[in-house]
């Protein structure tokens, strides 16, 4: 059964965030380890657009989180937590965040993108040109890199897709090269 069909069944063919019934799409909640239904939600184009483009946020649209934050599915809880964290300066989202409970693994997943951290405390990853890198971005290596602990050499021009960020060090990202997950220094990559 396809992920979209399973999500439609799980959600009753409604956006799992706001309850809309039109323009529904599968939205993978990053960082995804395996993908699939457990790491995805069914969301409307309005919700997805506002998640991906913070400048388009409509505060009143997100009042729906008052209900969806209690959803039993971890992926929905993660998105609700991230959106409430993003909006918390508005007052009512902070109250909802204070009521919300996430188990340790789900909270770690929700915090993996850096959402909810104060701006001055955020670790910002930048490529060799100073462009900000985010989870899920694709980069290309600008130099041959020897991989420590192996005889492998990651060649210049190699594309690395769906990167992950080290939230403690702005100079490190992780990605797969030739099927092996490696740590890459941001000074040696360029965002595609």
PDB file of C-alpha atoms in Angstrom, residues 15 17-20 43-51 56-66 68 83 87 92:
ATOM      1  CA  UNK A  15      -5.023  17.531   6.669  1.00  0.00           C
ATOM      2  CA  UNK A  17      -2.845  19.702  11.070  1.00  0.00           C
ATOM      3  CA  UNK A  18      -5.833  21.896  10.124  1.00  0.00           C
ATOM      4  CA  UNK A  19      -8.468  19.422   8.926  1.00  0.00           C
ATOM      5  CA  UNK A  20      -8.704  20.767   5.352  1.00  0.00           C
ATOM      6  CA  UNK A  43      -1.099  18.067   4.970  1.00  0.00           C
ATOM      7  CA  UNK A  44      -2.833  20.663   2.836  1.00  0.00           C
ATOM      8  CA  UNK A  45      -0.888  22.965   0.532  1.00  0.00           C
ATOM      9  CA  UNK A  46      -1.615  25.947   2.847  1.00  0.00           C
ATOM     10  CA  UNK A  47       0.037  24.263   5.846  1.00  0.00           C
ATOM     11  CA  UNK A  48       2.998  22.988   3.804  1.00  0.00           C
ATOM     12  CA  UNK A  49       3.584  26.412   2.235  1.00  0.00           C
ATOM     13  CA  UNK A  50       3.598  28.114   5.650  1.00  0.00           C
ATOM     14  CA  UNK A  51       5.875  25.444   7.152  1.00  0.00           C
ATOM     15  CA  UNK A  56       3.979  33.569   4.741  1.00  0.00           C
ATOM     16  CA  UNK A  57       2.801  32.600   8.245  1.00  0.00           C
ATOM     17  CA  UNK A  58      -0.816  33.363   9.095  1.00  0.00           C
ATOM     18  CA  UNK A  59      -1.042  33.181  12.884  1.00  0.00           C
ATOM     19  CA  UNK A  60      -4.799  32.525  12.925  1.00  0.00           C
ATOM     20  CA  UNK A  61      -4.445  29.540  10.559  1.00  0.00           C
ATOM     21  CA  UNK A  62      -2.330  27.771  13.185  1.00  0.00           C
ATOM     22  CA  UNK A  63      -4.978  27.946  15.922  1.00  0.00           C
ATOM     23  CA  UNK A  64      -5.821  24.464  14.590  1.00  0.00           C
ATOM     24  CA  UNK A  65      -2.804  23.189  16.536  1.00  0.00           C
ATOM     25  CA  UNK A  66      -4.923  23.410  19.679  1.00  0.00           C
ATOM     26  CA  UNK A  68      -3.828  18.543  16.268  1.00  0.00           C
ATOM     27  CA  UNK A  83       5.072  25.398  14.541  1.00  0.00           C
ATOM     28  CA  UNK A  87       4.968  31.180  16.832  1.00  0.00           C
ATOM     29  CA  UNK A  92      -1.178  31.615  22.954  1.00  0.00           C
TER      30      UNK A  92
END
